[in-house]
Amino acid sequence: MQKLLAHRGLKVGLQLTLSGVVLFMLGKDVDGSNVMETLSQGSWGWLGAALAVKTTALLIHEGRLWLALPKPRPPLRTVVSLGLAAGVLNLALPARAGDIAAIAFLDRECKVPPAVGTAAVGVTSFLEAAVFAFFLLAVMGMGAATWQGLVGDSNSPMLWISAGVGVGCLTLVAMAVAGRHLSQAPPAKNPVVDFIQQTIIQTSFIVTNARYLGIQTAAAGLQVVAVVAAFTLAMPASGAAVTDPLAASAMVLGVASLAAFVLPPTMAAGPAAASALVLPAFGADSSAVLAYAGTYWLVAHVPAMTMGLPALFARR
């Protein structure tokens, strides 16, 4: 246990150090008074709207998790509460570790088997990521000139995103086909193999239900629109002036989401680095970059923490 804690402490220490270095490099040449001046040009009304829309997006996500569970489903309120608690862990830990906590909460509180919970969490997360990827492809296609200014060849990122979505879809199709065959097979004696087998079967049940899949995809689309809208509203809330707030915020969100696999969002370095990478291409200066990064952090954290921390502490 001591070795595990020491290893985990070292990992967190490295993440904090890296985050500190990134934030220092981004802010060392920026005049704090200029950042405050940019923020003074923002609007509390826009910030309130962004927080309200982000809160709605969180609730839609937890509703989608409840919808992904087989009937008879646990109480909606319980699933929403445990999903919000897991969301706090996703902010504090890298690589969406909160999803593992959500599966454990479902098992402990709702008696949902881990394989069923894994399938529900996995499909919910994949559909959200896939819909956002299609949205990002559309944004990149409409702003090809700006995107080319960011990364050079505008086709390469689009190809990688398309390939990622394609691989994910093919994996779901393969699991749907395999699940039909595995459902007729006896349970495996090895617990790990049995868990994998049951997860594939449960995923197959979900993705082969056309009506359910259509409802889930539509709800995922609504959630993605709400999330992008929230961070787009954060742009005027921060006082940052850019040429295309929708495209800029969507691209920052995409880059920050990738950074979250290495740096926990709570440490702020990922959103700050994403803002520094993207926003100058839309006409923002360094003060506007940091002003938006700070507002982005607030919009990402305040709703999740306000609703999620009480839910998490209730599970101690």
Short mmCIF file of C-alpha atoms in Angstrom, two decimals:
data_model
loop_
_atom_site.label_atom_id
_atom_site.label_comp_id
_atom_site.label_asym_id
_atom_site.label_seq_id
_atom_site.Cartn_x
_atom_site.Cartn_y
_atom_site.Cartn_z
CA MET A 1 0.00 0.00 0.00
CA GLN A 2 2.81 2.40 0.88
CA LYS A 3 4.46 1.71 -2.47
CA LEU A 4 1.16 2.36 -4.25
CA LEU A 5 0.62 5.65 -2.41
CA ALA A 6 4.21 6.67 -3.04
CA HIS A 7 3.81 5.91 -6.75
CA ARG A 8 0.53 7.81 -6.89
CA GLY A 9 2.04 10.73 -4.95
CA LEU A 10 4.94 10.86 -7.39
CA LYS A 11 2.56 10.86 -10.34
CA VAL A 12 0.48 13.70 -8.87
CA GLY A 13 3.66 15.59 -8.05
CA LEU A 14 4.85 15.29 -11.65
CA GLN A 15 1.46 16.46 -12.93
CA LEU A 16 1.48 19.45 -10.60
CA THR A 17 5.02 20.32 -11.63
CA LEU A 18 4.22 20.04 -15.32
CA SER A 19 1.05 22.10 -14.87
CA GLY A 20 2.99 24.75 -12.97
CA VAL A 21 5.63 24.92 -15.69
CA VAL A 22 2.99 25.25 -18.42
CA LEU A 23 1.12 27.99 -16.55
CA PHE A 24 4.38 29.83 -15.80
CA MET A 25 5.49 29.71 -19.43
CA LEU A 26 2.10 30.99 -20.60
CA GLY A 27 1.86 33.79 -18.08
CA LYS A 28 5.43 34.97 -17.56
CA ASP A 29 5.29 37.68 -20.26
CA VAL A 30 1.69 38.75 -19.64
CA ASP A 31 0.86 41.90 -17.70
CA GLY A 32 -1.70 40.99 -15.05
CA SER A 33 -3.32 44.42 -15.31
CA ASN A 34 -4.03 43.78 -18.99
CA VAL A 35 -5.71 40.49 -18.12
CA MET A 36 -7.86 42.25 -15.52
CA GLU A 37 -8.72 44.94 -18.05
CA THR A 38 -9.85 42.27 -20.51
CA LEU A 39 -11.95 40.60 -17.82
CA SER A 40 -13.52 43.96 -16.94
CA GLN A 41 -14.85 44.11 -20.50
CA GLY A 42 -16.68 40.84 -19.97
CA SER A 43 -20.17 40.32 -18.65
CA TRP A 44 -21.51 38.67 -15.50
CA GLY A 45 -24.70 38.01 -17.42
CA TRP A 46 -22.88 35.99 -20.08
CA LEU A 47 -21.02 34.11 -17.34
CA GLY A 48 -24.28 33.25 -15.59
CA ALA A 49 -25.74 32.03 -18.88
CA ALA A 50 -22.65 29.90 -19.55
CA LEU A 51 -22.85 28.32 -16.09
CA ALA A 52 -26.56 27.61 -16.50
CA VAL A 53 -26.08 25.96 -19.89
CA LYS A 54 -23.13 23.89 -18.59
CA THR A 55 -25.27 22.74 -15.66
CA THR A 56 -27.93 21.62 -18.13
CA ALA A 57 -25.32 19.70 -20.12
CA LEU A 58 -24.18 17.85 -16.99
CA LEU A 59 -27.72 16.82 -16.13
CA ILE A 60 -28.31 15.61 -19.70
CA HIS A 61 -25.18 13.47 -19.46
CA GLU A 62 -26.29 11.81 -16.23
CA GLY A 63 -29.75 11.28 -17.70
CA ARG A 64 -28.12 9.52 -20.64
CA LEU A 65 -26.24 7.25 -18.22
CA TRP A 66 -29.54 6.31 -16.58
CA LEU A 67 -31.07 5.67 -20.00
CA ALA A 68 -28.17 3.36 -20.91
CA LEU A 69 -28.99 0.98 -18.06
CA PRO A 70 -31.29 -1.98 -18.75
CA LYS A 71 -34.82 -2.10 -17.40
CA PRO A 72 -35.86 -2.10 -14.63
CA ARG A 73 -33.63 0.92 -14.15
CA PRO A 74 -32.50 2.24 -10.76
CA PRO A 75 -34.07 5.50 -9.54
CA LEU A 76 -33.12 8.40 -11.81
CA ARG A 77 -32.17 10.58 -8.84
CA THR A 78 -29.66 8.00 -7.57
CA VAL A 79 -27.98 7.58 -10.97
CA VAL A 80 -27.77 11.34 -11.51
CA SER A 81 -26.24 11.79 -8.05
CA LEU A 82 -23.58 9.11 -8.48
CA GLY A 83 -22.81 10.37 -11.98
CA LEU A 84 -22.23 13.87 -10.66
CA ALA A 85 -19.97 12.48 -7.93
CA ALA A 86 -17.95 10.59 -10.54
CA GLY A 87 -17.76 13.75 -12.63
CA VAL A 88 -15.86 15.50 -9.85
CA LEU A 89 -13.27 12.71 -9.97
CA ASN A 90 -13.00 13.16 -13.74
CA LEU A 91 -12.01 16.77 -13.11
CA ALA A 92 -9.48 15.91 -10.41
CA LEU A 93 -7.92 12.84 -12.07
CA PRO A 94 -6.55 12.27 -15.59
CA ALA A 95 -7.76 9.79 -18.21
CA ARG A 96 -11.42 10.00 -17.10
CA ALA A 97 -10.77 7.93 -13.98
CA GLY A 98 -14.17 9.03 -12.69
CA ASP A 99 -15.80 6.64 -15.15
CA ILE A 100 -14.35 3.74 -13.16
CA ALA A 101 -15.82 5.27 -10.01
CA ALA A 102 -19.23 5.53 -11.72
CA ILE A 103 -19.13 1.79 -12.46
CA ALA A 104 -18.23 1.07 -8.83
CA PHE A 105 -21.01 3.36 -7.55
CA LEU A 106 -23.55 1.64 -9.80
CA ASP A 107 -22.47 -1.74 -8.47
CA ARG A 108 -22.52 -0.70 -4.81
CA GLU A 109 -25.63 1.47 -4.72
CA CYS A 110 -27.83 0.17 -7.51
CA LYS A 111 -26.74 -3.49 -7.65
CA VAL A 112 -25.83 -3.05 -11.32
CA PRO A 113 -23.24 -5.71 -12.26
CA PRO A 114 -19.85 -4.26 -13.27
CA ALA A 115 -20.19 -5.60 -16.82
CA VAL A 116 -23.55 -3.87 -17.25
CA GLY A 117 -22.20 -0.66 -15.74
CA THR A 118 -19.11 -0.77 -17.94
CA ALA A 119 -21.23 -1.17 -21.08
CA ALA A 120 -23.54 1.69 -20.05
CA VAL A 121 -20.69 4.07 -19.17
CA GLY A 122 -18.72 3.07 -22.26
CA VAL A 123 -21.53 3.55 -24.76
CA THR A 124 -22.58 6.83 -23.11
CA SER A 125 -19.05 8.22 -23.32
CA PHE A 126 -18.41 6.93 -26.84
CA LEU A 127 -21.56 8.46 -28.33
CA GLU A 128 -20.74 11.80 -26.70
CA ALA A 129 -17.19 11.70 -28.08
CA ALA A 130 -18.36 10.61 -31.54
CA VAL A 131 -20.99 13.34 -31.83
CA PHE A 132 -18.50 15.96 -30.67
CA ALA A 133 -15.97 14.65 -33.21
CA PHE A 134 -18.50 15.07 -36.03
CA PHE A 135 -19.28 18.57 -34.76
CA LEU A 136 -15.56 19.40 -34.65
CA LEU A 137 -15.09 18.07 -38.18
CA ALA A 138 -17.88 20.38 -39.36
CA VAL A 139 -16.29 23.34 -37.58
CA MET A 140 -12.89 22.51 -39.04
CA GLY A 141 -14.39 22.16 -42.50
CA MET A 142 -16.07 25.56 -42.32
CA GLY A 143 -12.94 27.20 -40.89
CA ALA A 144 -10.36 25.31 -42.91
CA ALA A 145 -8.20 28.40 -43.47
CA THR A 146 -7.96 29.15 -39.76
CA TRP A 147 -7.27 25.52 -38.87
CA GLN A 148 -4.54 25.36 -41.51
CA GLY A 149 -2.93 28.35 -39.86
CA LEU A 150 -2.84 26.43 -36.59
CA VAL A 151 -1.43 23.07 -37.68
CA GLY A 152 -0.29 23.50 -41.27
CA ASP A 153 -1.99 20.71 -43.22
CA SER A 154 -5.68 21.02 -42.32
CA ASN A 155 -6.46 17.55 -43.70
CA SER A 156 -4.27 15.58 -41.29
CA PRO A 157 -6.19 16.36 -38.06
CA MET A 158 -9.48 15.75 -39.85
CA LEU A 159 -8.21 12.38 -41.07
CA TRP A 160 -7.07 11.40 -37.57
CA ILE A 161 -10.40 12.39 -36.03
CA SER A 162 -12.32 10.55 -38.74
CA ALA A 163 -10.12 7.49 -38.31
CA GLY A 164 -10.67 7.52 -34.53
CA VAL A 165 -14.45 7.71 -34.92
CA GLY A 166 -14.35 5.01 -37.58
CA VAL A 167 -12.35 2.63 -35.41
CA GLY A 168 -14.77 3.24 -32.54
CA CYS A 169 -17.79 2.53 -34.72
CA LEU A 170 -16.22 -0.62 -36.13
CA THR A 171 -15.46 -1.78 -32.58
CA LEU A 172 -19.12 -1.32 -31.60
CA VAL A 173 -20.23 -3.24 -34.69
CA ALA A 174 -17.82 -6.07 -33.87
CA MET A 175 -19.08 -6.16 -30.28
CA ALA A 176 -22.68 -6.23 -31.50
CA VAL A 177 -21.98 -9.25 -33.70
CA ALA A 178 -19.86 -11.01 -31.09
CA GLY A 179 -22.41 -10.32 -28.37
CA ARG A 180 -25.11 -12.25 -30.24
CA HIS A 181 -22.92 -15.32 -30.37
CA LEU A 182 -21.59 -14.99 -26.82
CA SER A 183 -25.11 -14.67 -25.41
CA GLN A 184 -25.68 -18.29 -26.40
CA ALA A 185 -22.44 -19.49 -24.82
CA PRO A 186 -22.10 -20.66 -21.19
CA PRO A 187 -20.45 -18.26 -18.71
CA ALA A 188 -16.67 -18.44 -18.67
CA LYS A 189 -15.03 -19.94 -15.59
CA ASN A 190 -12.29 -17.31 -15.50
CA PRO A 191 -13.76 -14.17 -13.84
CA VAL A 192 -11.82 -11.78 -16.05
CA VAL A 193 -12.89 -13.56 -19.23
CA ASP A 194 -16.47 -13.70 -17.95
CA PHE A 195 -16.43 -9.95 -17.24
CA ILE A 196 -15.22 -9.21 -20.76
CA GLN A 197 -17.79 -11.60 -22.23
CA GLN A 198 -20.66 -10.07 -20.27
CA THR A 199 -19.54 -6.53 -21.16
CA ILE A 200 -19.59 -7.42 -24.86
CA ILE A 201 -23.04 -8.99 -24.50
CA GLN A 202 -24.46 -5.95 -22.69
CA THR A 203 -22.93 -3.59 -25.26
CA SER A 204 -24.48 -5.68 -28.01
CA PHE A 205 -27.91 -5.35 -26.39
CA ILE A 206 -27.52 -1.57 -26.35
CA VAL A 207 -26.21 -0.93 -29.86
CA THR A 208 -28.55 -3.38 -31.62
CA ASN A 209 -31.63 -1.57 -30.31
CA ALA A 210 -32.18 0.96 -33.09
CA ARG A 211 -34.83 2.97 -31.23
CA TYR A 212 -32.70 3.24 -28.11
CA LEU A 213 -29.56 4.08 -30.09
CA GLY A 214 -31.42 6.84 -31.92
CA ILE A 215 -32.65 8.35 -28.65
CA GLN A 216 -29.20 8.13 -27.08
CA THR A 217 -27.54 9.71 -30.11
CA ALA A 218 -30.07 12.54 -30.18
CA ALA A 219 -29.52 13.14 -26.45
CA ALA A 220 -25.76 13.08 -26.98
CA GLY A 221 -26.17 15.66 -29.73
CA LEU A 222 -28.19 17.87 -27.38
CA GLN A 223 -25.52 17.50 -24.72
CA VAL A 224 -22.70 18.40 -27.10
CA VAL A 225 -24.57 21.46 -28.34
CA ALA A 226 -25.08 22.56 -24.73
CA VAL A 227 -21.41 22.06 -23.83
CA VAL A 228 -20.13 23.96 -26.86
CA ALA A 229 -22.71 26.68 -26.26
CA ALA A 230 -21.55 27.05 -22.66
CA PHE A 231 -17.92 27.57 -23.64
CA THR A 232 -18.94 29.84 -26.50
CA LEU A 233 -20.87 32.01 -24.03
CA ALA A 234 -17.71 32.03 -21.90
CA MET A 235 -15.99 34.04 -24.63
CA PRO A 236 -17.97 37.30 -24.18
CA ALA A 237 -18.08 36.57 -20.45
CA SER A 238 -14.27 36.73 -20.37
CA GLY A 239 -14.04 39.90 -22.44
CA ALA A 240 -11.91 38.14 -25.06
CA ALA A 241 -12.57 39.36 -28.58
CA VAL A 242 -12.19 36.73 -31.32
CA THR A 243 -13.34 36.56 -34.92
CA ASP A 244 -15.38 33.36 -34.56
CA PRO A 245 -16.33 32.51 -30.94
CA LEU A 246 -18.10 29.24 -31.84
CA ALA A 247 -15.21 27.77 -33.82
CA ALA A 248 -12.62 29.05 -31.36
CA SER A 249 -14.35 27.63 -28.29
CA ALA A 250 -15.02 24.28 -30.02
CA MET A 251 -11.36 23.93 -30.96
CA VAL A 252 -10.20 24.88 -27.45
CA LEU A 253 -12.61 22.31 -26.03
CA GLY A 254 -11.27 19.62 -28.34
CA VAL A 255 -7.62 20.29 -27.51
CA ALA A 256 -8.34 20.62 -23.77
CA SER A 257 -10.20 17.28 -23.82
CA LEU A 258 -7.12 15.58 -25.25
CA ALA A 259 -4.88 17.29 -22.68
CA ALA A 260 -7.13 15.93 -19.89
CA PHE A 261 -5.78 12.44 -20.56
CA VAL A 262 -2.41 13.63 -19.19
CA LEU A 263 -3.20 16.64 -16.99
CA PRO A 264 -6.30 16.68 -14.75
CA PRO A 265 -8.56 19.60 -15.80
CA THR A 266 -8.55 20.95 -12.21
CA MET A 267 -4.89 21.88 -12.59
CA ALA A 268 -5.90 24.37 -15.34
CA ALA A 269 -2.80 23.88 -17.48
CA GLY A 270 -4.65 21.95 -20.19
CA PRO A 271 -7.32 24.60 -20.89
CA ALA A 272 -4.69 27.34 -20.65
CA ALA A 273 -2.40 25.60 -23.15
CA ALA A 274 -5.34 24.86 -25.47
CA SER A 275 -6.40 28.52 -25.35
CA ALA A 276 -2.84 29.65 -26.07
CA LEU A 277 -2.64 27.30 -29.04
CA VAL A 278 -6.01 28.12 -30.61
CA LEU A 279 -7.13 31.65 -29.77
CA PRO A 280 -4.27 33.67 -31.36
CA ALA A 281 -5.40 32.27 -34.72
CA PHE A 282 -8.75 34.00 -34.07
CA GLY A 283 -7.21 37.36 -33.25
CA ALA A 284 -6.83 37.10 -29.47
CA ASP A 285 -3.81 38.59 -27.71
CA SER A 286 -2.04 37.00 -24.73
CA SER A 287 -4.20 38.84 -22.19
CA ALA A 288 -7.39 37.63 -23.88
CA VAL A 289 -5.98 34.09 -23.94
CA LEU A 290 -5.48 33.99 -20.17
CA ALA A 291 -8.78 35.77 -19.51
CA TYR A 292 -10.65 33.14 -21.52
CA ALA A 293 -8.65 30.28 -19.98
CA GLY A 294 -9.66 31.43 -16.51
CA THR A 295 -13.31 31.81 -17.50
CA TYR A 296 -13.20 28.41 -19.24
CA TRP A 297 -11.94 26.88 -15.99
CA LEU A 298 -14.82 28.45 -14.04
CA VAL A 299 -17.46 27.24 -16.49
CA ALA A 300 -15.97 23.74 -16.50
CA HIS A 301 -15.68 23.48 -12.70
CA VAL A 302 -18.29 25.56 -10.88
CA PRO A 303 -21.40 23.57 -11.98
CA ALA A 304 -19.64 20.22 -11.60
CA MET A 305 -18.22 21.06 -8.18
CA THR A 306 -21.41 22.70 -6.90
CA MET A 307 -23.51 19.64 -7.70
CA GLY A 308 -20.85 16.94 -7.54
CA LEU A 309 -19.01 17.64 -4.29
CA PRO A 310 -22.09 17.19 -2.05
CA ALA A 311 -22.90 13.98 -3.96
CA LEU A 312 -19.29 12.76 -3.54
CA PHE A 313 -19.07 13.59 0.17
CA ALA A 314 -22.35 11.76 0.74
CA ARG A 315 -20.59 8.60 -0.45
CA ARG A 316 -17.64 8.74 1.91
#
